[in-house]
Amino acid sequence: MLTSLRTVRNAVVVVALIAGVPEAVAQPTPEAPTTVVTVTASGRVIDRLGRPVRGAFVKIEGTEDSVTTDKDGRFRIAAPLGSTLVFDANRFQTSLAGVTGESLGDIVMLTIAQTGETIEVAGEAPPAAPGAASLDRGELQRVPGTGGDIVRALTVMPGVVNLQIPLGYSGVVIRGASPQDSKVLIDDFEVPVLFHNIGFRAIVPAEAIATLDFIPGGFDVAYGRASSGIVNLTTRQGGDQRTEQAEVSFIDGGLIAQGPAGDRTRYMFALRRSTIDFVLPALIPDSVDLSLTTVPRYYDEQLRIDHKLSSAWNLTFANIGTDDIFELVASKNEDAKDKRFFNRTRFIRNTAAARWHEGAWTANLALSNLLQEFTFELGSNQFITAKLASITPRVEVTRTAASAAGLSQVVWRTGAEMQIGRNSIDLALPVEPREGEPMPEFDPKDTSSRFSGVIYTPDFTTWTAITANMDPRIRVTTGLRADVFGRSDELALQPRGELSIKLAKQWTARLAAGSYHRPPEFQSEVLAKSLKSEASTQTIAGVQYEPREGIRVQGSLYYTDRTSLITHDPDGTLGNNGRGTSLGGELLATYRGGPWFTWLSYSYSHSTRVDSPGQPERLFTYDQPHSLNGAASWKRGKWQLGGRFQLYSGLPFTPAVGSVFDSDRNLYVPLYAEPNSERAPIHHQLDLRIDRTWKLGPVALTGFIDVQNVYMNRSVVTYFYGYDYSQRTAFESLPIIPSLGLRGVL
Amino acid sequence: MRRLVILALAACSGDLDPPWQLDHDRIIAVRATPPAIVAGARSEIDGFLAVKGSATVQQPPEAVLVISPESLASVVTLDLDLDSGKWVVTAPGEAQLAAARVELALGPTDPVPLQLGVSYAGQTLVAVKTLRLGVAADNPVLGQPSMNGTPIADDADLVVGTLVDVPLSLTVADTDEVMWLTSCGTLHDHDEPQARLQVEKDDPTMGEFAVVLRDDAGGVAWRVWKIHAE
C-alpha cells in the first residue's frame, strides 16, 4: 500500500513538474536586486575525483564576460553578487554556481554520463545514487588482486557479490539478486557479455577505460532495463599527447594508440589478443581424456573518435567488439562427436553520438547498433545458435536554469529511446533451470526445449526528470521513465526520485526510491511471448561524510521489493509468479591523497524469495550476507605497492541427498534437499601488487606482479557430485595466483 | 555454460569414483526379460549390481512397484517367483492397455510404457525401469568384445600388463550404447565402442571387467570377467 501511494504521489509530482517547468524555464521571472554589488569571485574547477579541470570556460550567465581556468583549475572573475556562473569544458556537462560571495570553493564538473548532478560545492562530486561509487583508470590499475582487470576490480564495490570467478555473463551480481538483473553499459549502451570464457578477463582492458561507475540501485531514469544495479564503463577519450603502448601478460597482450589528430579530433584505438592459448595445451596432462581441437582464444577491439565540430557540437564515434571461441572433445579421439563441446560468443557495437550545447540547452543524440552471435554445441544433439541484431536511436535534451518556479539550479531533462531487436534463434536444449533450481540430471540426449525462428523485440522508452534546489541545502530529483516492451505488449511506468539534504558542511543525507523493470530477455525468456517484465521497488537511504578533501565516508541502507519474478510454473512453462526481497547496508570509506589510494568497504545483505504462491521462502542463489574489502595502494617515484584483504561469506547451495537410477537412460536422477539450504563457509584472502616503472630510451616501461591469495587460503566454494550423487567433493577457492605483466608506452 | 564448467571441474576431481568404477555400490543395469511384452505375457526383472570391496552380483530386486501409469498399478501383476528368485511382471489384457493408451494420449497401437520402481540394499539403491506393454521385443545380443584385438571368451580370466595401453572393441549398432567397467585399471572412453584400458601404478591389480550393452528400446545385456594385471 505504501508503495502504491508513493508511486501515485511521485507520478503527480512528476506530471506537475513536467507541465510546469518548460514554461517556467522559458519565462523566468528573476527577482531583480535593488542594488548590484560586484565581487571578485574565485574558486577551483575539478572533476568528480577531485582532479583540476584545466581550460574550462567560466562565464557570467546572460553576459559575454568569461575567463578560463588555469592548470590547477582555478579562476577569478568579477561578477555581480547573486548572479550565476556557467562552467563549460570539453567532455563535461555544463555546470552552474551561484555567486554568493568571493570564495566559491570547488566546482565539480561531471561527464555527460553523469547527468543530473550539475553542481556540488566542495570536494568530490556526489555518487550517482546513495551507495554508488566510481573508480578511474588509474585506480582500476592500482587495486591489488585484480591484475588490473575491471571485472575483478568490481568486487571491491560494496554490494557486489564477491567470488574468485565471475558470476553470470555480466560478471557482476549486485545486492544478492541474479546476474541478469543488473546491466553492464559501455558508454551508456548495454553490452551482452563482460568477460571471456577463459582467463576470466574483461572484454575491455582497463587501459581503454576512463571511469567505472557502479550504481547498485536507485539509478536515474535515463538508465533502465534492469531491476537491480548498473555498471557503466566510460571509454577513454584520446588525450592531448599522442602515445602508443603495448602490454603483455600470460593471459593476453594488447596495443593501445591514442592522441590528437588535428586540432579538433581525438582518437583511441585498442586491440587485444589472448596469449593463454599458446600455453594452455602444454598444461593439460597426457592422461586427461581431452582434445583441444580449437584452442580457447579471444580478440577484443575498441575504437573511439571524438571530434569537436564547432563550439556547440561535439561528435563521437565508438566501436567495441569481441570474439571468443573454443572447442574441445572430452576424448583423445577428436572424432568423438558425442563428446564435443563448442562455444563461440562474439559481438560488435557501433555508436555514433553527437552533443550539442548552446547556453542553457544541451542535446545528446546517439545511434547505436549491436550485432551479436552466440553458438553453443554439446554432443550430437544439443545446440543453440542465437543471432541478435539491434538498433537503438536515443535522444536526450537538457535545460538548465539558475532559477525557475521558485526553485534554484534547475536541471530538466527529457529523453527517448527505441530499441528494435531481431533475434534469430535455432535451438535444441534441455529446459534450463531457473534461479535457485538445482541442476537436473545431465542427459546429453535431452532436447525438450526446441525452437527455430525469428523473434522481434521492439521496445520504446521515454523519460523525464527534473533536479532542483528547493533550498540551498535541499536538492530534489524526481522523474518518470516509461518502457514499452513490445514483445509482451507491456507498459512499465517507473517513477523515481531522490532527496539530498546537506545536513552540515561535511554531512549529506540522501534518500532515493523508485520503480525498476527488467524485460524478459534472459536466455529462453524471449521465447515466451506472454511473459512480463520483472519488477522491483527500491528504497535507499544514505549518508555521506567528507571531513576534508580526498576523504569520503558513505553509508547506505536499502530495501528492495521484487515482484513478477520469472519462475517455472508447475507445468514447466515460465510465468511471473515469483517475488522476493533484498535488504542490507553498505559502508564505503575512501581516501585519495598524495601517494595514497585507500579503500574500505563492507556490505551486509539478505535476499530471499518465494518462487510461487504457497512455496516456502528461500535464499537467492547469490545471497552473500557479509563482504569486506580493504585495499591500500602507495605510489612514489618509480614504485607502486599495494595490498588488499577480502573476507566474504560463501554462497548458498542445494545439497543432493540421493538419486534414482534410470536404467534405460543409464543416468542418475538427483534428489535434492530444500533449495539453497546449505551455505559454503567464509573465505578470506590477501592480495599484493608491486609496480615498477623505468625508461628504456623513448619507451616508458611498467612491469607489475599481482599475486592473489598470497597465504593460500583454500575455502570451499561449493561441492561437486559424482555421477550417481553418492559422493561429493569440495571445489575449493583457487590457491595463490600470480599475474605478471609488462606495459610499454611510447 | 556454468553447468559445463562445473561438470568439467567435477570430472577432473580425483576424489570421485568415475562411472566405470566397479568397486562402488551401485545399480549398473536393471533388466526385463523380455523388455517388451504383449497383453497377458510375462517378463522377469533382475539387476546387475556393483558392490564396493566385493564382486558384482546379478540378482532380482528386493521390491518392485508400478510407478506409472497409475491406471495399471492395480491390473499389472507383480509376483516374486520363489523358484527362480525373480520378479515376474504379467501384462494386463488388451482392454486395460487400451484404457492406458487413452490415459497417456497414445496411439491405438503404441506400446504402453510401464514404469517400474525397483530397490536393493534396503532401499538404499533405487532405480526405475520401463517395460513396454502391447508389443514384443527381446534384449539385445551382446557380441564378443575384443581386447588387444583378440576376442574375449566368455569364461576367460583376463590378464593385462601394467602401464600398457590395452585397446578394447565391441561391434554394435549405431543406436546401441556401450559401457565398459572395471575395478582393475583405468578406462578411457568407457562409453565408446572403442575404448582403452590401462593399469596405472596405483591401480588395484585384481578385480573384474564388464561390458554392458543397451539398445534404444529398453533392452540391456551384460557380461563379466575376472581380470588381473601383472
Short mmCIF file of C-alpha atoms in Angstrom, two decimals, chain A residues 342-559:
data_model
loop_
_atom_site.label_atom_id
_atom_site.label_comp_id
_atom_site.label_asym_id
_atom_site.label_seq_id
_atom_site.Cartn_x
_atom_site.Cartn_y
_atom_site.Cartn_z
CA PHE A 342 31.91 -25.87 -28.99
CA ASN A 343 31.24 -22.30 -27.99
CA ARG A 344 31.60 -19.03 -29.83
CA THR A 345 30.47 -15.69 -28.45
CA ARG A 346 31.06 -12.53 -30.38
CA PHE A 347 29.56 -9.11 -30.70
CA ILE A 348 30.26 -5.72 -32.11
CA ARG A 349 28.63 -2.47 -31.06
CA ASN A 350 28.89 0.77 -33.04
CA THR A 351 27.71 4.04 -31.61
CA ALA A 352 27.62 7.42 -33.28
CA ALA A 353 26.81 10.25 -30.91
CA ALA A 354 26.51 13.99 -31.11
CA ARG A 355 26.34 16.50 -28.31
CA TRP A 356 25.03 19.99 -28.86
CA HIS A 357 25.33 22.68 -26.27
CA GLU A 358 24.22 26.27 -26.53
CA GLY A 359 23.62 28.40 -23.47
CA ALA A 360 21.29 26.60 -21.13
CA TRP A 361 20.36 23.92 -23.63
CA THR A 362 22.14 20.66 -24.23
CA ALA A 363 21.12 17.83 -26.52
CA ASN A 364 22.64 14.37 -26.72
CA LEU A 365 21.85 12.34 -29.82
CA ALA A 366 23.04 8.81 -30.39
CA LEU A 367 22.51 5.95 -32.77
CA SER A 368 23.86 2.59 -31.74
CA ASN A 369 23.67 -0.84 -33.24
CA LEU A 370 24.61 -4.22 -31.85
CA LEU A 371 25.40 -7.40 -33.74
CA GLN A 372 25.73 -10.43 -31.51
CA GLU A 373 26.17 -14.13 -32.14
CA PHE A 374 26.18 -16.94 -29.63
CA THR A 375 26.80 -20.54 -30.64
CA PHE A 376 26.86 -23.49 -28.30
CA GLU A 377 27.02 -27.12 -29.31
CA LEU A 378 27.20 -30.07 -26.95
CA GLY A 379 27.47 -33.60 -28.24
CA SER A 380 25.43 -34.72 -31.21
CA ASN A 381 22.05 -33.43 -30.08
CA GLN A 382 22.18 -30.21 -28.11
CA PHE A 383 22.87 -26.85 -29.69
CA ILE A 384 21.87 -23.22 -29.84
CA THR A 385 22.66 -20.57 -32.40
CA ALA A 386 21.33 -17.16 -31.47
CA LYS A 387 21.95 -14.10 -33.60
CA LEU A 388 20.80 -10.71 -32.43
CA ALA A 389 20.80 -7.54 -34.47
CA SER A 390 19.51 -4.43 -32.78
CA ILE A 391 19.45 -0.73 -33.44
CA THR A 392 18.96 1.93 -30.80
CA PRO A 393 18.38 5.60 -31.53
CA ARG A 394 18.41 7.78 -28.44
CA VAL A 395 17.94 11.47 -27.76
CA GLU A 396 18.10 13.44 -24.54
CA VAL A 397 17.60 17.17 -24.10
CA THR A 398 18.72 19.06 -21.01
CA ARG A 399 17.74 22.56 -19.99
CA THR A 400 19.38 24.32 -17.10
CA ALA A 401 18.24 27.42 -15.31
CA ALA A 402 19.58 29.32 -12.38
CA SER A 403 16.08 29.64 -11.06
CA ALA A 404 12.59 28.72 -12.08
CA ALA A 405 9.25 28.42 -10.33
CA GLY A 406 10.80 29.30 -7.03
CA LEU A 407 13.48 26.63 -7.38
CA SER A 408 17.16 27.21 -7.99
CA GLN A 409 19.86 25.47 -10.03
CA VAL A 410 17.24 23.70 -12.06
CA VAL A 411 18.11 20.94 -14.49
CA TRP A 412 15.33 19.46 -16.58
CA ARG A 413 15.96 16.50 -18.79
CA THR A 414 13.80 14.54 -21.14
CA GLY A 415 14.75 11.74 -23.45
CA ALA A 416 13.53 8.92 -25.59
CA GLU A 417 14.97 5.71 -26.90
CA MET A 418 13.89 2.97 -29.23
CA GLN A 419 15.47 -0.46 -29.24
CA ILE A 420 14.50 -2.71 -32.08
CA GLY A 421 15.93 -6.21 -31.88
CA ARG A 422 15.79 -9.07 -34.33
CA ASN A 423 16.56 -12.40 -32.67
CA SER A 424 17.23 -15.33 -34.96
CA ILE A 425 17.25 -18.44 -32.80
CA ASP A 426 17.75 -22.10 -33.55
CA LEU A 427 17.99 -24.34 -30.51
CA ALA A 428 17.56 -27.85 -29.17
CA LEU A 429 18.41 -27.91 -25.47
CA PRO A 430 17.15 -29.23 -22.15
CA VAL A 431 14.84 -26.97 -20.18
CA GLU A 432 17.17 -24.61 -18.36
CA PRO A 433 16.98 -24.37 -14.58
CA ARG A 434 15.82 -21.01 -13.23
CA GLU A 435 17.34 -19.11 -10.34
CA GLY A 436 17.78 -21.45 -7.39
CA GLU A 437 16.63 -24.57 -9.19
CA PRO A 438 19.26 -27.25 -8.77
CA MET A 439 20.80 -28.77 -11.82
CA PRO A 440 18.82 -31.68 -13.23
CA GLU A 441 20.44 -34.90 -14.38
CA PHE A 442 22.85 -34.47 -17.25
CA ASP A 443 21.22 -36.13 -20.23
CA PRO A 444 23.05 -35.33 -23.48
CA LYS A 445 20.05 -36.56 -25.47
CA ASP A 446 17.60 -34.21 -23.77
CA THR A 447 16.35 -31.64 -26.29
CA SER A 448 12.97 -30.98 -24.71
CA SER A 449 13.29 -27.23 -25.40
CA ARG A 450 13.24 -26.62 -29.16
CA PHE A 451 12.78 -23.50 -31.25
CA SER A 452 13.70 -22.30 -34.68
CA GLY A 453 12.60 -18.92 -35.93
CA VAL A 454 12.86 -15.16 -35.68
CA ILE A 455 11.59 -13.04 -32.80
CA TYR A 456 11.37 -9.29 -32.91
CA THR A 457 11.67 -7.28 -29.71
CA PRO A 458 10.56 -3.70 -30.35
CA ASP A 459 10.96 -1.68 -27.18
CA PHE A 460 10.29 2.03 -26.70
CA THR A 461 11.27 4.23 -23.82
CA THR A 462 10.81 7.79 -22.76
CA TRP A 463 11.88 9.55 -19.61
CA THR A 464 11.91 12.91 -17.99
CA ALA A 465 13.35 14.23 -14.78
CA ILE A 466 13.88 17.47 -13.02
CA THR A 467 16.53 18.28 -10.47
CA ALA A 468 16.44 21.44 -8.45
CA ASN A 469 17.35 23.03 -5.18
CA MET A 470 14.30 23.66 -3.02
CA ASP A 471 16.61 25.29 -0.53
CA PRO A 472 20.37 25.86 -0.66
CA ARG A 473 20.71 22.67 1.36
CA ILE A 474 17.98 20.58 -0.19
CA ARG A 475 18.21 19.22 -3.71
CA VAL A 476 15.47 17.09 -5.20
CA THR A 477 15.32 14.93 -8.28
CA THR A 478 12.07 13.48 -9.47
CA GLY A 479 11.43 11.70 -12.71
CA LEU A 480 9.43 9.20 -14.61
CA ARG A 481 10.52 6.51 -17.02
CA ALA A 482 8.08 4.69 -19.26
CA ASP A 483 9.13 1.49 -21.01
CA VAL A 484 7.01 -0.22 -23.61
CA PHE A 485 8.16 -3.80 -24.11
CA GLY A 486 6.69 -4.60 -27.48
CA ARG A 487 7.14 -8.38 -27.39
CA SER A 488 4.85 -8.72 -24.39
CA ASP A 489 2.87 -5.56 -25.16
CA GLU A 490 3.60 -4.19 -21.71
CA LEU A 491 3.80 -0.63 -20.46
CA ALA A 492 6.02 -0.23 -17.41
CA LEU A 493 5.77 3.15 -15.68
CA GLN A 494 8.68 3.75 -13.34
CA PRO A 495 8.58 6.82 -11.12
CA ARG A 496 11.86 7.58 -9.38
CA GLY A 497 13.05 10.29 -7.10
CA GLU A 498 15.83 11.38 -4.80
CA LEU A 499 16.16 13.84 -1.99
CA SER A 500 19.55 15.18 -0.95
CA ILE A 501 19.92 17.24 2.20
CA LYS A 502 23.11 18.98 3.21
CA LEU A 503 22.91 18.44 6.95
CA ALA A 504 26.14 20.26 7.64
CA LYS A 505 29.20 21.31 5.71
CA GLN A 506 30.61 17.81 5.85
CA TRP A 507 27.43 15.78 6.06
CA THR A 508 24.91 14.97 3.36
CA ALA A 509 21.90 12.71 3.67
CA ARG A 510 20.23 11.16 0.65
CA LEU A 511 17.02 9.24 0.16
CA ALA A 512 16.15 7.56 -3.12
CA ALA A 513 13.15 5.50 -4.12
CA GLY A 514 11.86 4.23 -7.38
CA SER A 515 10.44 1.54 -9.58
CA TYR A 516 12.54 -0.58 -11.94
CA HIS A 517 11.74 -3.16 -14.61
CA ARG A 518 13.81 -5.78 -16.39
CA PRO A 519 12.31 -7.06 -19.65
CA PRO A 520 12.02 -10.82 -20.19
CA GLU A 521 15.08 -11.25 -22.40
CA PHE A 522 17.34 -13.57 -20.41
CA GLN A 523 18.01 -16.92 -22.10
CA SER A 524 14.74 -18.65 -23.03
CA GLU A 525 12.56 -15.88 -21.62
CA VAL A 526 12.42 -14.27 -25.03
CA LEU A 527 10.66 -17.37 -26.39
CA ALA A 528 7.64 -16.91 -24.10
CA LYS A 529 5.54 -14.08 -25.52
CA SER A 530 3.22 -13.95 -22.53
CA LEU A 531 6.00 -13.19 -20.05
CA LYS A 532 6.01 -9.76 -18.45
CA SER A 533 8.98 -7.87 -17.07
CA GLU A 534 10.40 -8.50 -13.62
CA ALA A 535 9.87 -5.53 -11.35
CA SER A 536 11.50 -4.10 -8.27
CA THR A 537 10.78 -1.22 -5.96
CA GLN A 538 13.90 0.15 -4.34
CA THR A 539 14.24 2.37 -1.31
CA ILE A 540 17.69 3.57 -0.31
CA ALA A 541 18.73 5.88 2.47
CA GLY A 542 22.30 7.07 2.65
CA VAL A 543 24.57 9.46 4.45
CA GLN A 544 27.85 10.89 3.28
CA TYR A 545 30.61 12.41 5.37
CA GLU A 546 33.51 14.34 3.89
CA PRO A 547 35.70 15.65 6.69
CA ARG A 548 38.24 17.06 4.23
CA GLU A 549 39.27 16.94 0.62
CA GLY A 550 40.08 13.42 -0.54
CA ILE A 551 38.27 11.64 2.28
CA ARG A 552 34.78 10.33 1.86
CA VAL A 553 32.77 8.00 4.05
CA GLN A 554 29.36 6.91 2.87
CA GLY A 555 26.85 4.51 4.30
CA SER A 556 23.53 3.34 2.99
CA LEU A 557 20.62 1.12 3.90
CA TYR A 558 18.39 -0.39 1.26
CA TYR A 559 15.24 -2.39 0.89
#
